[in-house]
mmCIF file of N, CA and C in Angstrom:
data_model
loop_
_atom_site.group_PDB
_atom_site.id
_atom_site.type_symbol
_atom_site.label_atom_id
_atom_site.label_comp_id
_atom_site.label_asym_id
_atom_site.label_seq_id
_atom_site.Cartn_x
_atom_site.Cartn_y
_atom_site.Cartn_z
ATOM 1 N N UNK V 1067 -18.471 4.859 -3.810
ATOM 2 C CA UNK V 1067 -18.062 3.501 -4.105
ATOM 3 C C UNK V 1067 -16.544 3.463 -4.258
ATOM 4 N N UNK V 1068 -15.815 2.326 -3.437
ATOM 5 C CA UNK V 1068 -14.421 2.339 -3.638
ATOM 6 C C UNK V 1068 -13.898 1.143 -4.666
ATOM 7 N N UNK V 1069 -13.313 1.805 -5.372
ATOM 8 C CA UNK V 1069 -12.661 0.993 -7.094
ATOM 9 C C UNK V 1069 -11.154 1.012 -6.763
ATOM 10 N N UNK V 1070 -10.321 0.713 -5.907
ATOM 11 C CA UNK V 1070 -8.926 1.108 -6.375
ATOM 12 C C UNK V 1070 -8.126 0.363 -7.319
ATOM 13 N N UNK V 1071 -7.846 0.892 -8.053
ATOM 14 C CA UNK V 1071 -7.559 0.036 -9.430
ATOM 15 C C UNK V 1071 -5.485 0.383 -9.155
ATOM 16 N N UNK V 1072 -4.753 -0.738 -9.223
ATOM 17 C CA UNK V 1072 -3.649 -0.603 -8.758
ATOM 18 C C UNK V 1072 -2.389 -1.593 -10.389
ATOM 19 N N UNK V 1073 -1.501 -0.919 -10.073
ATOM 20 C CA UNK V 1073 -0.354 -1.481 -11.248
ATOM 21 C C UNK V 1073 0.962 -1.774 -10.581
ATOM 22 N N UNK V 1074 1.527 -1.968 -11.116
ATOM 23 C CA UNK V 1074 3.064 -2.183 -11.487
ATOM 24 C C UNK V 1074 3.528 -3.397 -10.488
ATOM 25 N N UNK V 1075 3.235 -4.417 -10.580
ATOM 26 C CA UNK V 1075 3.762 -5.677 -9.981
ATOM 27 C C UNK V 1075 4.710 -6.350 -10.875
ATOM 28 N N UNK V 1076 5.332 -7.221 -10.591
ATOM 29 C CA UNK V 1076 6.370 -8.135 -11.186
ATOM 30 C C UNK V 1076 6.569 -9.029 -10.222
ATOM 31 N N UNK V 1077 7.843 -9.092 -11.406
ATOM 32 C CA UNK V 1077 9.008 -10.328 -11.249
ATOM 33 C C UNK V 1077 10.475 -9.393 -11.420
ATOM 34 N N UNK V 1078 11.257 -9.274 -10.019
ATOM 35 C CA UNK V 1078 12.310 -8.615 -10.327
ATOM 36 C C UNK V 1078 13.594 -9.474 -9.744
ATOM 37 N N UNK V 1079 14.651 -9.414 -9.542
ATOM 38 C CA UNK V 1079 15.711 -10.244 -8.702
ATOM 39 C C UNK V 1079 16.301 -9.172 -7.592
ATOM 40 N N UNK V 1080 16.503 -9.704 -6.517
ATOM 41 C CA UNK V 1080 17.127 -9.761 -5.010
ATOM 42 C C UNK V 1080 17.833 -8.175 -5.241
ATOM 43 N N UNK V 1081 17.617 -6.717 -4.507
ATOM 44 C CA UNK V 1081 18.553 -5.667 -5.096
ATOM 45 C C UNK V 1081 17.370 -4.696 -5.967
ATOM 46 N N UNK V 1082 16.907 -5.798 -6.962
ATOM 47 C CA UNK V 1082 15.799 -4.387 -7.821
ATOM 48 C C UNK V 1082 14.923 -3.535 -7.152
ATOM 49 N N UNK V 1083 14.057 -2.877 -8.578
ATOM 50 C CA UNK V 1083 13.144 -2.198 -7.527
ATOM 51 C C UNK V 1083 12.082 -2.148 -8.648
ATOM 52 N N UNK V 1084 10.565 -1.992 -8.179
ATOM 53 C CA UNK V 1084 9.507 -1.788 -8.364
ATOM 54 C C UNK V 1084 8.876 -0.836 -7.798
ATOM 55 N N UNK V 1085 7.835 -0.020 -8.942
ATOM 56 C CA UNK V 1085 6.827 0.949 -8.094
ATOM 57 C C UNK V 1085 5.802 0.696 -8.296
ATOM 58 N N UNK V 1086 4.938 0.406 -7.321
ATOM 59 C CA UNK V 1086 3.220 0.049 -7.636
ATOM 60 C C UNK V 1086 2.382 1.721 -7.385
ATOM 61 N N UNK V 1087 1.618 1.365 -8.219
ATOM 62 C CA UNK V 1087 0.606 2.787 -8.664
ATOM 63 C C UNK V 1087 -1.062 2.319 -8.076
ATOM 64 N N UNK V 1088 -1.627 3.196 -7.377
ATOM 65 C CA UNK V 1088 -3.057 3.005 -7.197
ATOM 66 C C UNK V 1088 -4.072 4.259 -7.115
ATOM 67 N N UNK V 1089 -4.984 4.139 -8.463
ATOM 68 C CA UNK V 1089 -5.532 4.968 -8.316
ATOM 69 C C UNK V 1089 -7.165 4.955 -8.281
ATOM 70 N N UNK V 1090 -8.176 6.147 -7.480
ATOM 71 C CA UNK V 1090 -9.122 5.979 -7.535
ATOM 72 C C UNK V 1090 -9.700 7.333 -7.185
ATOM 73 N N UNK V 1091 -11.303 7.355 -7.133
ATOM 74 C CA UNK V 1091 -11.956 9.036 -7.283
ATOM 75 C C UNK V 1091 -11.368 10.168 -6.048
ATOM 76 N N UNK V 1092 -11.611 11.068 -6.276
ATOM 77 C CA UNK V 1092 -11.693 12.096 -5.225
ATOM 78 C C UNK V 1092 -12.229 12.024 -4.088
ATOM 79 N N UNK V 1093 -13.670 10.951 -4.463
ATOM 80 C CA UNK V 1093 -14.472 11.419 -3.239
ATOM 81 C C UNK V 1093 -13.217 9.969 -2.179
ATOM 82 N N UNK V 1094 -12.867 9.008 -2.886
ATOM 83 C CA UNK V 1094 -12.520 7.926 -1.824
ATOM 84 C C UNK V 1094 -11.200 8.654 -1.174
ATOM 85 N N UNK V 1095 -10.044 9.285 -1.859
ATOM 86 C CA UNK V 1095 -9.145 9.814 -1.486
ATOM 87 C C UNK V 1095 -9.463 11.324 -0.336
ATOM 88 N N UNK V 1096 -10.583 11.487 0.082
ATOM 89 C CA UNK V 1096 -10.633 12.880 0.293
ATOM 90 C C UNK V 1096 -11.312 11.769 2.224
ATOM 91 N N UNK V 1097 -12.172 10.721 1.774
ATOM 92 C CA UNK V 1097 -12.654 10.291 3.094
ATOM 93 C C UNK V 1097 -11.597 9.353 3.499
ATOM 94 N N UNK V 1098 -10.516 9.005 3.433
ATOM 95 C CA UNK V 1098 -9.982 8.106 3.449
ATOM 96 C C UNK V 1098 -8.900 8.533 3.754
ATOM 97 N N UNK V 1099 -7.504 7.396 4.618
ATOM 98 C CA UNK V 1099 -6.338 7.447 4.538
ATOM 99 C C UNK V 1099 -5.415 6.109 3.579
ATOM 100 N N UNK V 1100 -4.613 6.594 2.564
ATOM 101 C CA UNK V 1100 -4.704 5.795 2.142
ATOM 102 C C UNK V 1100 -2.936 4.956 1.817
ATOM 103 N N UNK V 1101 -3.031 3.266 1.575
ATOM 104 C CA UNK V 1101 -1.863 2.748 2.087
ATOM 105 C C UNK V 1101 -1.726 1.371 1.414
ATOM 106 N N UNK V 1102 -0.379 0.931 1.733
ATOM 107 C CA UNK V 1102 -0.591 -0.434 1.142
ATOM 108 C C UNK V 1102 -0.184 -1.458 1.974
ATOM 109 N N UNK V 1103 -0.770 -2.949 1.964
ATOM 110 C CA UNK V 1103 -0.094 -3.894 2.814
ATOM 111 C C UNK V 1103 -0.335 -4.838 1.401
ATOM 112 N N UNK V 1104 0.361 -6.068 2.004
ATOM 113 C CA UNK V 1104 0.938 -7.376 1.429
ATOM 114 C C UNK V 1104 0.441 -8.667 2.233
ATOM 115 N N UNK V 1105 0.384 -9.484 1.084
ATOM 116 C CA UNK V 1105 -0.210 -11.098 2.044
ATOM 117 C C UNK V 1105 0.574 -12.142 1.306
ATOM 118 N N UNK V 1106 0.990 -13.269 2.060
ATOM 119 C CA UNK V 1106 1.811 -14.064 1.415
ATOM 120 C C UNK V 1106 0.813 -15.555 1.899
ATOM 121 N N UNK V 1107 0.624 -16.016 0.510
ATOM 122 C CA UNK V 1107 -0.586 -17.202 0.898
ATOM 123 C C UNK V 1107 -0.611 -17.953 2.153
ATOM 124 N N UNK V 1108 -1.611 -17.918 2.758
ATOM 125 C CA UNK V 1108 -1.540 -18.746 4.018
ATOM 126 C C UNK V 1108 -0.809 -17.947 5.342
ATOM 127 N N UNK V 1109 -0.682 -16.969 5.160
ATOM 128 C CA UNK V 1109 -0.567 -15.870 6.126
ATOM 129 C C UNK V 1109 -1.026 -14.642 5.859
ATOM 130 N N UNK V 1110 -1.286 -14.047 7.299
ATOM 131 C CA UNK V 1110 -1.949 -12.393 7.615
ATOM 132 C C UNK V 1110 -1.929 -11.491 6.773
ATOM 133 N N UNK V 1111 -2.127 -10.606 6.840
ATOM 134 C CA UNK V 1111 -1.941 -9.330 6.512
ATOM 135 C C UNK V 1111 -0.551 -8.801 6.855
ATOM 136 N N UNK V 1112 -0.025 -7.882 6.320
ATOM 137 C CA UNK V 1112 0.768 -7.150 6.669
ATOM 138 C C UNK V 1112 0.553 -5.364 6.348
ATOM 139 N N UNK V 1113 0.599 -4.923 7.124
ATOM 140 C CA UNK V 1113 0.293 -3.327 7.083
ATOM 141 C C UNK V 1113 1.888 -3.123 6.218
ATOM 142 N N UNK V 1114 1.953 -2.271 5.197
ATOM 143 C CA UNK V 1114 3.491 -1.961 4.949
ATOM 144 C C UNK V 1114 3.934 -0.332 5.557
ATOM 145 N N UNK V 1115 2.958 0.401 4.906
ATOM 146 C CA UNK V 1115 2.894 2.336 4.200
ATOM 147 C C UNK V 1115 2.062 2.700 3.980
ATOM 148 N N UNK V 1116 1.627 3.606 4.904
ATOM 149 C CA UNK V 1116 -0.035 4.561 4.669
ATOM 150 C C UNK V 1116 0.631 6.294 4.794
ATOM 151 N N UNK V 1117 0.108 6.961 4.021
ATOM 152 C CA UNK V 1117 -0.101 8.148 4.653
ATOM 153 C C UNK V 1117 -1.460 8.585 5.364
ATOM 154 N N UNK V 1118 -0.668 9.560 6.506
ATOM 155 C CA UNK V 1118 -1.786 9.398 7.617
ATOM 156 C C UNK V 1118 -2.103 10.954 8.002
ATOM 157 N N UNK V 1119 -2.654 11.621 8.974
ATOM 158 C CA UNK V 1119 -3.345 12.612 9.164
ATOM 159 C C UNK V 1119 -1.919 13.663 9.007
ATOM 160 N N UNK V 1120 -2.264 14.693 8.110
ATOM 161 C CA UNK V 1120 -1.396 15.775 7.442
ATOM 162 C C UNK V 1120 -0.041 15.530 6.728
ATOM 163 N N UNK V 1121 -0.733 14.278 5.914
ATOM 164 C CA UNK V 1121 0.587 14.135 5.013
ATOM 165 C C UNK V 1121 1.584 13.135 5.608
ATOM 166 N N UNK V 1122 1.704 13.075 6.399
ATOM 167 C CA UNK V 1122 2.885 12.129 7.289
ATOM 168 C C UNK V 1122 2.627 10.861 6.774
ATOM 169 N N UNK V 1123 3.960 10.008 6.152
ATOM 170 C CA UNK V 1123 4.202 8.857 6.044
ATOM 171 C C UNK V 1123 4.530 7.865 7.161
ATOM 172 N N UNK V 1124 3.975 6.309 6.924
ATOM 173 C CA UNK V 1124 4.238 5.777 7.818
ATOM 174 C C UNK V 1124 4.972 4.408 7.410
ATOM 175 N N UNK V 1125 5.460 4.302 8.597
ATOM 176 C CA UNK V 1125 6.429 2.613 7.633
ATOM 177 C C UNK V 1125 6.228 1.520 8.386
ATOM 178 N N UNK V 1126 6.053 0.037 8.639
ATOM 179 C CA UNK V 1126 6.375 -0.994 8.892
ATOM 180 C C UNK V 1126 8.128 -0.794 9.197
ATOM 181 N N UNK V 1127 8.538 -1.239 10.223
ATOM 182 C CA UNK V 1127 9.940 -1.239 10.036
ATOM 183 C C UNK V 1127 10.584 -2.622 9.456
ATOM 184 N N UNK V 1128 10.129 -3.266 8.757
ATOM 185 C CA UNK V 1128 10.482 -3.858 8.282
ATOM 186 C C UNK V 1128 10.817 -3.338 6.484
ATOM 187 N N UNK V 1129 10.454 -2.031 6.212
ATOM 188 C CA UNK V 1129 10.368 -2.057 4.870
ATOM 189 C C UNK V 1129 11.350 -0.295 4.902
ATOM 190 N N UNK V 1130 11.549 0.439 6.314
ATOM 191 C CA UNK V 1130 12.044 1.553 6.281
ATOM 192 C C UNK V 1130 13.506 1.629 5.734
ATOM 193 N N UNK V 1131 13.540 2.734 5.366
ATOM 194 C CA UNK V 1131 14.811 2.407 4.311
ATOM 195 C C UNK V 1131 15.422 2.249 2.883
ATOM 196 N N UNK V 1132 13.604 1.519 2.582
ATOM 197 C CA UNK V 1132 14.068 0.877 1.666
ATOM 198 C C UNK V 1132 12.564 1.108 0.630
ATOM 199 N N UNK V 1133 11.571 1.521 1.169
ATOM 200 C CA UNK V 1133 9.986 1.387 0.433
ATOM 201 C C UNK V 1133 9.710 2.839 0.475
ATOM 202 N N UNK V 1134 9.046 3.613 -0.220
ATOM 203 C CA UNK V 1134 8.647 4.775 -0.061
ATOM 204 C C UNK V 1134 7.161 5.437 -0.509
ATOM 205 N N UNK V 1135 6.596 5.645 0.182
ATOM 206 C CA UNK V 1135 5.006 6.029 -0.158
ATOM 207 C C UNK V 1135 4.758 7.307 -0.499
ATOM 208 N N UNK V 1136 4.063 7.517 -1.523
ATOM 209 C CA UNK V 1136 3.765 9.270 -1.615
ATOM 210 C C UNK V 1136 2.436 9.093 -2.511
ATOM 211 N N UNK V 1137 1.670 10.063 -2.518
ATOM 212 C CA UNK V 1137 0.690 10.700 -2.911
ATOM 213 C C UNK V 1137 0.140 12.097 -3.665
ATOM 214 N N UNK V 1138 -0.293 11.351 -4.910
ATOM 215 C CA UNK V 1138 -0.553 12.751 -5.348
ATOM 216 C C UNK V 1138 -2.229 12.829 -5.263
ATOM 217 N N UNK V 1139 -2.496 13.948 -4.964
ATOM 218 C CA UNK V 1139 -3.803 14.164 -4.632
ATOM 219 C C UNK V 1139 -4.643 14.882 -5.422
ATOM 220 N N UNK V 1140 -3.415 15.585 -6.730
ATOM 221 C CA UNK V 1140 -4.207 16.277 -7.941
ATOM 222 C C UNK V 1140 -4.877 15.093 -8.561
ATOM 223 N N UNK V 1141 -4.178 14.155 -8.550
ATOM 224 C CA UNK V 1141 -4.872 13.463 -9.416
ATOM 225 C C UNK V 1141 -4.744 11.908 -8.720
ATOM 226 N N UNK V 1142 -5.040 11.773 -7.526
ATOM 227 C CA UNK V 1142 -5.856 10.852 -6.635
ATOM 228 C C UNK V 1142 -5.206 9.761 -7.082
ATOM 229 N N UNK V 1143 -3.584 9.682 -6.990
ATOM 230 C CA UNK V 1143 -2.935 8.204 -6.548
ATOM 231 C C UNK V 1143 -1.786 8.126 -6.145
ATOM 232 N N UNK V 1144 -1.878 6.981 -5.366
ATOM 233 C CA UNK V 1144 -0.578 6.556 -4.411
ATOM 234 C C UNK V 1144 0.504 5.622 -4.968
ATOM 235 N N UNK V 1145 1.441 5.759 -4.760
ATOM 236 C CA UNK V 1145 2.904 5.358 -4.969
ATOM 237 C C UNK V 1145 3.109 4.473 -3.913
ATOM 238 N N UNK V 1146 3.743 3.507 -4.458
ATOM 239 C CA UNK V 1146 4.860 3.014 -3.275
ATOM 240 C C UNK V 1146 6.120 2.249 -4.419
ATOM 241 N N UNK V 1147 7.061 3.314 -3.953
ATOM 242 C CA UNK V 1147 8.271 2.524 -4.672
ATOM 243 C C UNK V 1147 8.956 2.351 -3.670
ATOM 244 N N UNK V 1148 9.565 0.848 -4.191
ATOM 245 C CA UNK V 1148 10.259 -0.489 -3.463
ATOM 246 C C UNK V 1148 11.559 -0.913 -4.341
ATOM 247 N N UNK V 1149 11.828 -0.301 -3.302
ATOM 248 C CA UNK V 1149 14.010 -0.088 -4.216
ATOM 249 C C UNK V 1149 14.292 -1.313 -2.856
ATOM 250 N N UNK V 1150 15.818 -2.120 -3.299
ATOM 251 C CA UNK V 1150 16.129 -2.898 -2.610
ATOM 252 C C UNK V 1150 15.513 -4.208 -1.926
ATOM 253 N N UNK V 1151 14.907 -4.515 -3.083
ATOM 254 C CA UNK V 1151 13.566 -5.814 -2.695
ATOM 255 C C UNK V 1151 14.275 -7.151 -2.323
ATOM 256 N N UNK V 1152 13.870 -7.799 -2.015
ATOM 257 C CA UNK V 1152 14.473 -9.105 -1.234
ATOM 258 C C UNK V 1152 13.347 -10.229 -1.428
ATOM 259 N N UNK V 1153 13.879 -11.146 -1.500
ATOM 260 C CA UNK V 1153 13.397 -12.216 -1.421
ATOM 261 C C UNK V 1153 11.976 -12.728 -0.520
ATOM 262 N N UNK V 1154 12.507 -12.343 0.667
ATOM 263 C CA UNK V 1154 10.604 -12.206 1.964
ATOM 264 C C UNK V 1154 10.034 -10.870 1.459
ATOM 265 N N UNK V 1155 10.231 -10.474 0.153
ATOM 266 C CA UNK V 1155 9.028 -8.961 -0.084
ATOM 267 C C UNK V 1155 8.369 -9.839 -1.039
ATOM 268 N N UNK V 1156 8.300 -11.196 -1.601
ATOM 269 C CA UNK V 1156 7.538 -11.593 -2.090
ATOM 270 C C UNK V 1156 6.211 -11.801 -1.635
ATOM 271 N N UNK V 1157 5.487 -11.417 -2.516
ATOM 272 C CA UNK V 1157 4.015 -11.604 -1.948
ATOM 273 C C UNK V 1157 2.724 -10.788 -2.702
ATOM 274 N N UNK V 1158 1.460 -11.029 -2.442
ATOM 275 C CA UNK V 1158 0.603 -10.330 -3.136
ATOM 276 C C UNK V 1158 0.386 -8.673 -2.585
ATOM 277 N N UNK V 1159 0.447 -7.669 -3.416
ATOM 278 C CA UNK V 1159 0.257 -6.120 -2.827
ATOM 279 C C UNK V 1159 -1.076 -5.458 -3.278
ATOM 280 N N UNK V 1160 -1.354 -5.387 -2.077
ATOM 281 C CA UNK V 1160 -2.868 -4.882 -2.140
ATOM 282 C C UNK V 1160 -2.685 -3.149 -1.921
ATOM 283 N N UNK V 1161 -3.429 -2.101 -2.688
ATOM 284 C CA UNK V 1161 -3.705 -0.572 -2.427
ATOM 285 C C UNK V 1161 -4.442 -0.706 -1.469
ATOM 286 N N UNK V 1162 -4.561 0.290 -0.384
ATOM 287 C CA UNK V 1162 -5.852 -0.119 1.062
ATOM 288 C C UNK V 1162 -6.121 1.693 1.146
ATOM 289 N N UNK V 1163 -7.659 1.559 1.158
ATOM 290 C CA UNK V 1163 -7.961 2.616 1.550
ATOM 291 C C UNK V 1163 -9.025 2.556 3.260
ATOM 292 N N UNK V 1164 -8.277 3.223 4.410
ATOM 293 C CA UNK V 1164 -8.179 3.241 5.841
ATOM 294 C C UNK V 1164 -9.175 4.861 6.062
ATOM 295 N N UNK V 1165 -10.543 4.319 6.688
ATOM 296 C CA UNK V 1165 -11.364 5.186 6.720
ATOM 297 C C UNK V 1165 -10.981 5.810 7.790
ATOM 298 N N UNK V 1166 -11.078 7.586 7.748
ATOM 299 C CA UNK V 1166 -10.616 8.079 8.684
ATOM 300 C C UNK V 1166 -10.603 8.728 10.297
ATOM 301 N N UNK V 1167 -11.294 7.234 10.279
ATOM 302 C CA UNK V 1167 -11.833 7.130 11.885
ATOM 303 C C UNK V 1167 -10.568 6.592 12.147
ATOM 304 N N UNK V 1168 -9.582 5.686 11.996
ATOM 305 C CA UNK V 1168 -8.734 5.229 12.213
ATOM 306 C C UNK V 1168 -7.345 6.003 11.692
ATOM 307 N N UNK V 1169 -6.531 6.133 12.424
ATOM 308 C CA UNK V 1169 -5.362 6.517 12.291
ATOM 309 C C UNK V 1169 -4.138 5.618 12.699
ATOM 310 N N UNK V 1170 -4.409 4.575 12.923
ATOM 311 C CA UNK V 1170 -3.400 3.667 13.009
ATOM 312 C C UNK V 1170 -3.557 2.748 12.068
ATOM 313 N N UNK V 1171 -3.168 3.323 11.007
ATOM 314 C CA UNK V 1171 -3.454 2.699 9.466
ATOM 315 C C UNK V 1171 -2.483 1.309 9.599
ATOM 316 N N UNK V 1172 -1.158 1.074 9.820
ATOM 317 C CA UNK V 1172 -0.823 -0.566 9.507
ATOM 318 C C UNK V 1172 -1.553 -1.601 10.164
ATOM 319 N N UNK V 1173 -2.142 -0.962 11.282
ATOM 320 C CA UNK V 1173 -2.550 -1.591 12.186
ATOM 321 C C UNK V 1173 -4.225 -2.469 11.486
ATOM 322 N N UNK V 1174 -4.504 -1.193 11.239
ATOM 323 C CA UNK V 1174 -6.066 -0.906 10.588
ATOM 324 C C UNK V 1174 -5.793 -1.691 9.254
ATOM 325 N N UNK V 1175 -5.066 -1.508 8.591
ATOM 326 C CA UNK V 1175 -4.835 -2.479 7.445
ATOM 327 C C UNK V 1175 -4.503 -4.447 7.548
ATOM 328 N N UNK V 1176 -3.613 -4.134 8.541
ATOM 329 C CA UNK V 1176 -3.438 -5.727 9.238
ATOM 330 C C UNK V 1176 -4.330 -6.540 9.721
ATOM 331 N N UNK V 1177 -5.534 -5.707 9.904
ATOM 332 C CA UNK V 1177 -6.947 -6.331 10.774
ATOM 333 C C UNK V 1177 -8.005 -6.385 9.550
ATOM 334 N N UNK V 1178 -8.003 -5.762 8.177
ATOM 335 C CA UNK V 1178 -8.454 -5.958 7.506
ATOM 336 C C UNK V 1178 -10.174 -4.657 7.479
ATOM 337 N N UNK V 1179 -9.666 -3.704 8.546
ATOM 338 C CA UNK V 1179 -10.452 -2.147 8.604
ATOM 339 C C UNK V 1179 -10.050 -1.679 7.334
ATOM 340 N N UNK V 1180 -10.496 -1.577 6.161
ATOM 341 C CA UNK V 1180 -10.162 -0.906 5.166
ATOM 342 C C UNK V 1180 -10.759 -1.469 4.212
ATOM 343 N N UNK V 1181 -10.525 -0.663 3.211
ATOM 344 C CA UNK V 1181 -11.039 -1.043 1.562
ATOM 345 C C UNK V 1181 -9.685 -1.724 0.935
ATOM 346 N N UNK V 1182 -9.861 -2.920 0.070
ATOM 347 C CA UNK V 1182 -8.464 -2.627 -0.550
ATOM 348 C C UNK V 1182 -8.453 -3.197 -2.151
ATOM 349 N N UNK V 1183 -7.330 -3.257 -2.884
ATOM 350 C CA UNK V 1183 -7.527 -3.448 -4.402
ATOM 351 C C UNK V 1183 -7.731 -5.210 -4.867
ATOM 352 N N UNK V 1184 -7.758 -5.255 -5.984
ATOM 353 C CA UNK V 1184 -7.700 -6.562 -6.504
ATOM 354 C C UNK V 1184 -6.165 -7.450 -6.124
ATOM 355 N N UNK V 1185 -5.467 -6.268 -5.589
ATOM 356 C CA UNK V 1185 -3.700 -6.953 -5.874
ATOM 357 C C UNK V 1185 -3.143 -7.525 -6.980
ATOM 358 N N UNK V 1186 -1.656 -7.184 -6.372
ATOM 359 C CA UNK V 1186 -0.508 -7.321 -7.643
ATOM 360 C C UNK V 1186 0.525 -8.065 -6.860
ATOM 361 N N UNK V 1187 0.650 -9.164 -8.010
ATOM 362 C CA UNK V 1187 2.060 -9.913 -7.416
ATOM 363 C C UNK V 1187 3.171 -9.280 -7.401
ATOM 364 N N UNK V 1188 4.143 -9.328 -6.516
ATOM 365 C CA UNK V 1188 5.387 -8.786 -6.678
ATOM 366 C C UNK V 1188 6.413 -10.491 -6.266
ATOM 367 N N UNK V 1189 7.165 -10.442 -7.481
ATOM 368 C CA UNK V 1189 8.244 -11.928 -6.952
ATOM 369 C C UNK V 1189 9.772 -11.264 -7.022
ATOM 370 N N UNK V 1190 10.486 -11.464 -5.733
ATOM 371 C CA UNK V 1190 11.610 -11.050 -5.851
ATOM 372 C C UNK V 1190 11.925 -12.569 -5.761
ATOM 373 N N UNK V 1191 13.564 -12.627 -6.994
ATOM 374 C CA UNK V 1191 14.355 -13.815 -6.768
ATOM 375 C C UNK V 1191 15.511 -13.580 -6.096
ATOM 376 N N UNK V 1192 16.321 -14.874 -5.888
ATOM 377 C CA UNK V 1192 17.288 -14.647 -5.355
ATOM 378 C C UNK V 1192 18.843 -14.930 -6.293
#
């Protein structure tokens, strides 16, 4: 059963930074690739950052640079810290866990192939 239970959203201004936390069991982290995208009401999905087959990070280029994904696997949760936030990073952030038949996780996340969390607002001002 997939639970991803996810944190650290806000309210920050234009420049800050936030790190969202998501964590959940062994067994989901072990079948799974796992990542985060964002939805801004009344529009898509957005794939952001998954790690994908042997560790390799992946980025949206819209967020490279500037977002960073990592994983700890002792204890089954994912990171994404978001230094240099802007104003269009507003939006709701969902944890996504991308079953690992798929390896084109933003993709797979953008189409809505995945598990994902309750979400966390993130509001950047300007």
């Amino acid at each position: 059963q997939v639970d991803l239970v996810e944190s650290g959203g806000g309210s920050v201004q234009s420049g800050g930074s936030l790190r969202l936390t998501c964590s959940d069991s062994d067994y989901v982290f072990r079948r799974n690739y796992m990542g985060w995208f964002r939805q801004v009401s009344g529009k898509g999905r957005e794939g952001i950052a998954g790690v994908g087959p042997n560790g390799v990070p992946i980025y949206a280029e819209f967020v490279k640079g500037r977002f960073t994904i990592s994983q700890d696997n002792a204890n089954n949760t994912v990171y994404l810290q978001m230094n240099n936030l802007k104003p269009d990073d507003t939006a709701m952030y969902y944890c996504a866990a991308v079953p690992r038949s798929r390896t084109d996780l933003l993709q797979a996340m953008s189409s809505g192939y995945a598990y994902w969390s309750r979400g966390t607002q993130v509001t950047v001002s300007s």
